[in-house]
mmCIF file of C-alpha atoms in Angstrom:
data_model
loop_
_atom_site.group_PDB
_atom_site.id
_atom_site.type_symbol
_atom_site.label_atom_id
_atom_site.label_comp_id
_atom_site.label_asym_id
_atom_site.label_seq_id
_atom_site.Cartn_x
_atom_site.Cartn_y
_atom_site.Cartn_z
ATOM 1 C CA UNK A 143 159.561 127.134 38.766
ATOM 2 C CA UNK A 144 162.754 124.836 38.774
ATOM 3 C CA UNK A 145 166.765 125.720 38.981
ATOM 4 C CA UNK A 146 168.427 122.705 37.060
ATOM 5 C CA UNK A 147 171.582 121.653 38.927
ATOM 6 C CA UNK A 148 173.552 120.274 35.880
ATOM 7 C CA UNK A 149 176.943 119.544 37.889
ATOM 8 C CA UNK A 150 174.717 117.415 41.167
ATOM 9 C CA UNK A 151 172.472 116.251 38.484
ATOM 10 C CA UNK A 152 169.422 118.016 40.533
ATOM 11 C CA UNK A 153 166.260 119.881 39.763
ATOM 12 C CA UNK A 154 165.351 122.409 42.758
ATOM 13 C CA UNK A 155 161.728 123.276 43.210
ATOM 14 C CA UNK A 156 162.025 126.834 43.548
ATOM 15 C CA UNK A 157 158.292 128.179 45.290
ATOM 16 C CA UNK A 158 156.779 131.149 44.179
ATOM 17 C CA UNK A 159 154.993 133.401 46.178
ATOM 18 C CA UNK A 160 152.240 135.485 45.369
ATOM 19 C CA UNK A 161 151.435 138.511 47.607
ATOM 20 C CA UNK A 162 147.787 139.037 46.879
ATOM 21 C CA UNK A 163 144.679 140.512 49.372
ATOM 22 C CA UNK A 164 142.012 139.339 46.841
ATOM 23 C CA UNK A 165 140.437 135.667 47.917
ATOM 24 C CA UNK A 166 139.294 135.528 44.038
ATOM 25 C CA UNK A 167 140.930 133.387 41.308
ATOM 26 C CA UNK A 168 143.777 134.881 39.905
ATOM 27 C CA UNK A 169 143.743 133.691 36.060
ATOM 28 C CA UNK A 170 146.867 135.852 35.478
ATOM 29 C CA UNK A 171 148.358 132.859 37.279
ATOM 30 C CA UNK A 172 147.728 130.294 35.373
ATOM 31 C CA UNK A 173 148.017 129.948 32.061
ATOM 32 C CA UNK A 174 145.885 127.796 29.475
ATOM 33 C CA UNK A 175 145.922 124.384 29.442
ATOM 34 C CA UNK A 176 144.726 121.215 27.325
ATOM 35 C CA UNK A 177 140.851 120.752 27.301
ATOM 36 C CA UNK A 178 138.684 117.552 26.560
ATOM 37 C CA UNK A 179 137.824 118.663 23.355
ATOM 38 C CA UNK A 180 140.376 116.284 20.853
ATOM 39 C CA UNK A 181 142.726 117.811 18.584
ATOM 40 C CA UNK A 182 142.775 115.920 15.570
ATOM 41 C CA UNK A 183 139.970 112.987 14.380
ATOM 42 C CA UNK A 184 140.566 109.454 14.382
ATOM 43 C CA UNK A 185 141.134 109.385 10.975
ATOM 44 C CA UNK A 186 143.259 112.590 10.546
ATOM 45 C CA UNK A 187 145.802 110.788 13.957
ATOM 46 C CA UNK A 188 145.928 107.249 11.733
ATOM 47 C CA UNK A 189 146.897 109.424 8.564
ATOM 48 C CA UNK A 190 149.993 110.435 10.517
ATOM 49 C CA UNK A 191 149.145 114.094 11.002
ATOM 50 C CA UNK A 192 149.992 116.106 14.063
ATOM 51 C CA UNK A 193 147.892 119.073 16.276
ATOM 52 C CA UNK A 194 148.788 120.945 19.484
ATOM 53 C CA UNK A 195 146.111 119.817 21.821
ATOM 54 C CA UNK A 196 143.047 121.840 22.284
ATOM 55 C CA UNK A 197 143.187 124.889 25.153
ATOM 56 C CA UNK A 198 141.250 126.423 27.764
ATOM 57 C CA UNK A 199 141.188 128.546 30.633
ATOM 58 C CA UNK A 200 142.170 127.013 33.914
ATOM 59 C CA UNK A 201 139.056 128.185 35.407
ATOM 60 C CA UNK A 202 136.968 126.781 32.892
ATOM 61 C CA UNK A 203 138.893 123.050 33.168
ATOM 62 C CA UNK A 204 137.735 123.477 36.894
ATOM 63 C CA UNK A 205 134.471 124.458 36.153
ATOM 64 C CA UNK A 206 133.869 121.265 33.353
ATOM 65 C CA UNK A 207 135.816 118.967 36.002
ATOM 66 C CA UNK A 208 132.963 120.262 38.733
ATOM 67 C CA UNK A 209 129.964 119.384 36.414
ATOM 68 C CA UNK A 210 130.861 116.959 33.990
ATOM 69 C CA UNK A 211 133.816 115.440 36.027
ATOM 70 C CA UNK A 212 135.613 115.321 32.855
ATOM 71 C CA UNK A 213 135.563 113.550 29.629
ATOM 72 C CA UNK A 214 133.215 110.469 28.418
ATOM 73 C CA UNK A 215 132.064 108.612 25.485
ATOM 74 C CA UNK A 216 128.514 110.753 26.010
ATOM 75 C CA UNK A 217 130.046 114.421 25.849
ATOM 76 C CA UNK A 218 132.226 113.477 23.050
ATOM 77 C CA UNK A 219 133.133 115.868 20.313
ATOM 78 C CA UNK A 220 131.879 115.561 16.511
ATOM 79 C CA UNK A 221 135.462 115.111 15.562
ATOM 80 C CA UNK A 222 134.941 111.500 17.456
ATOM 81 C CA UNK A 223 133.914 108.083 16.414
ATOM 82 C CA UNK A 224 129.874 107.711 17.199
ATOM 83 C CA UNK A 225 128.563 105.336 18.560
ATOM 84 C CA UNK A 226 126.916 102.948 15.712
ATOM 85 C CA UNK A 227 130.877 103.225 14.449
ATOM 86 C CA UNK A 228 131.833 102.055 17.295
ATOM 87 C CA UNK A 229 128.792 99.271 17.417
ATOM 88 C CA UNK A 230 129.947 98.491 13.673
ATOM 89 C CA UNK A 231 134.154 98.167 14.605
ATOM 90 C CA UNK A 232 133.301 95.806 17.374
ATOM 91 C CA UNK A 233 131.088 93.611 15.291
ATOM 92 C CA UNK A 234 133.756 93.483 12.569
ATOM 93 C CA UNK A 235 136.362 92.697 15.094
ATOM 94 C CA UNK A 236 134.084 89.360 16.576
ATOM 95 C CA UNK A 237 133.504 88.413 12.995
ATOM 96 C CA UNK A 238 137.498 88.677 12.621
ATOM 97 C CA UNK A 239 137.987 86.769 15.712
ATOM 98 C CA UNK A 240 135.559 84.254 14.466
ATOM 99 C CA UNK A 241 137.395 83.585 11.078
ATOM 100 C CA UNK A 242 140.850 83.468 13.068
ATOM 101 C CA UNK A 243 139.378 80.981 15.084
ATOM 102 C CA UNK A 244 138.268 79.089 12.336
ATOM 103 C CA UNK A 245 141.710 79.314 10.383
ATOM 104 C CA UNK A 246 143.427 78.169 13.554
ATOM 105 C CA UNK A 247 141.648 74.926 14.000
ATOM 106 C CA UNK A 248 141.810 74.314 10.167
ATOM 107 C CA UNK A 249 145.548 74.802 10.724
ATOM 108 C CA UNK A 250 145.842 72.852 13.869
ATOM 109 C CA UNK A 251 143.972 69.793 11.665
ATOM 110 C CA UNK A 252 146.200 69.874 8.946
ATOM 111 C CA UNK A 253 149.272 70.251 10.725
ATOM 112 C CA UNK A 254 148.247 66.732 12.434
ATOM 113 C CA UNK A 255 147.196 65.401 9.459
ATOM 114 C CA UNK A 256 150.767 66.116 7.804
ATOM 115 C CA UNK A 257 152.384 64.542 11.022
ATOM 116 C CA UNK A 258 150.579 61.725 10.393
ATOM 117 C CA UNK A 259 151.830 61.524 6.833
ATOM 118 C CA UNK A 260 155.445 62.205 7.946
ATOM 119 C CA UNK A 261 155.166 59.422 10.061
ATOM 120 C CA UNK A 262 153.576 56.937 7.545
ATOM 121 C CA UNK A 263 156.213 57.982 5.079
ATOM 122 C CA UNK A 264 159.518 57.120 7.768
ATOM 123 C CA UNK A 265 157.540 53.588 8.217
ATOM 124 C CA UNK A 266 157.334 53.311 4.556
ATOM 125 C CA UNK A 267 160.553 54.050 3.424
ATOM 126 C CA UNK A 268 162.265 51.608 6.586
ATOM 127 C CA UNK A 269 160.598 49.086 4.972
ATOM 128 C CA UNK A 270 161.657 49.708 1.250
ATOM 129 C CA UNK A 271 164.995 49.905 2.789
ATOM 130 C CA UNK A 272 164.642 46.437 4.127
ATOM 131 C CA UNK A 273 163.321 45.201 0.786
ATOM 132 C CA UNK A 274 166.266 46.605 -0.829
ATOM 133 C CA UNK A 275 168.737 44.964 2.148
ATOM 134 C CA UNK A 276 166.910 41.572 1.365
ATOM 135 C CA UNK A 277 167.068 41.911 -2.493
ATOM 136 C CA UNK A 278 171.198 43.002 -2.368
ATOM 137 C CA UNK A 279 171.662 40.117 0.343
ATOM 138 C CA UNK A 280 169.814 37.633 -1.669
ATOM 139 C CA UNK A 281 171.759 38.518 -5.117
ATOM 140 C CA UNK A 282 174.976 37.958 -3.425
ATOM 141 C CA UNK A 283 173.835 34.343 -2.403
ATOM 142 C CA UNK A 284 173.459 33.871 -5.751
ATOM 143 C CA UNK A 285 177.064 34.744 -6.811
#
């Protein structure tokens, strides 16, 4: 338990003690708490909806935690991805890699390629600009 000190800004642990003889576990004690087992699918958390997590016994978390020591891809629930889905979403995400990749360097080619234009163009139009000088200076000689 915990006294909240609002004024001093403080949170006092405040210990509880249990007078018990018995050396067994005493689930009165300890409430329920989450398990391994997921609350909501994949698909029903990416649609936006909401679940309270799954619950257990205390005593049974321990117990899974001794055995299993706790959750894995292998003693997932059906309410998870498998694992061909999985298989299948990383082989769509290389392929998607791959045609980034690919878009990239076409990108990174054409951006040079336009800088190269750019560049052609300012030499161009210097010149025409110094045809143009020539052509105004030379039809003033003439007047």
């Amino acid at each position: 338990a915990y006294k909240l000190n609002v004024g001093k800004k403080l949170v006092n642990v405040i210990p509880l003690k249990v007078s018990r003889q018995s050396k067994s576990f005493a689930e009165d004690l300890y409430g329920r708490t989450a398990g391994y087992t997921p609350a909501l699918s994949t698909q029903q958390f990416i649609d936006g909806e909401n679940a309270l997590p799954k619950t257990l016994p205390f005593l049974e978390l321990q117990a899974a935690n001794a055995t299993s020591k706790g959750f894995s891809a292998s003693n997932a629930s059906p309410n998870g991805i498998d694992a061909k889905e999985v298989a299948t979403l990383k082989a769509e995400i290389s392929a998607l890699k791959n045609t980034v990749n690919e878009k990239v360097t076409t990108i990174e080619t054409k951006t040079s390629r336009i800088e190269e234009l750019e560049a052609e163009n300012r030499k161009l139009a210097e010149e025409l600009n110094a045809v143009q000088e020539e052509r105004n200076l030379s039809s003033k000689l003439e007047e």
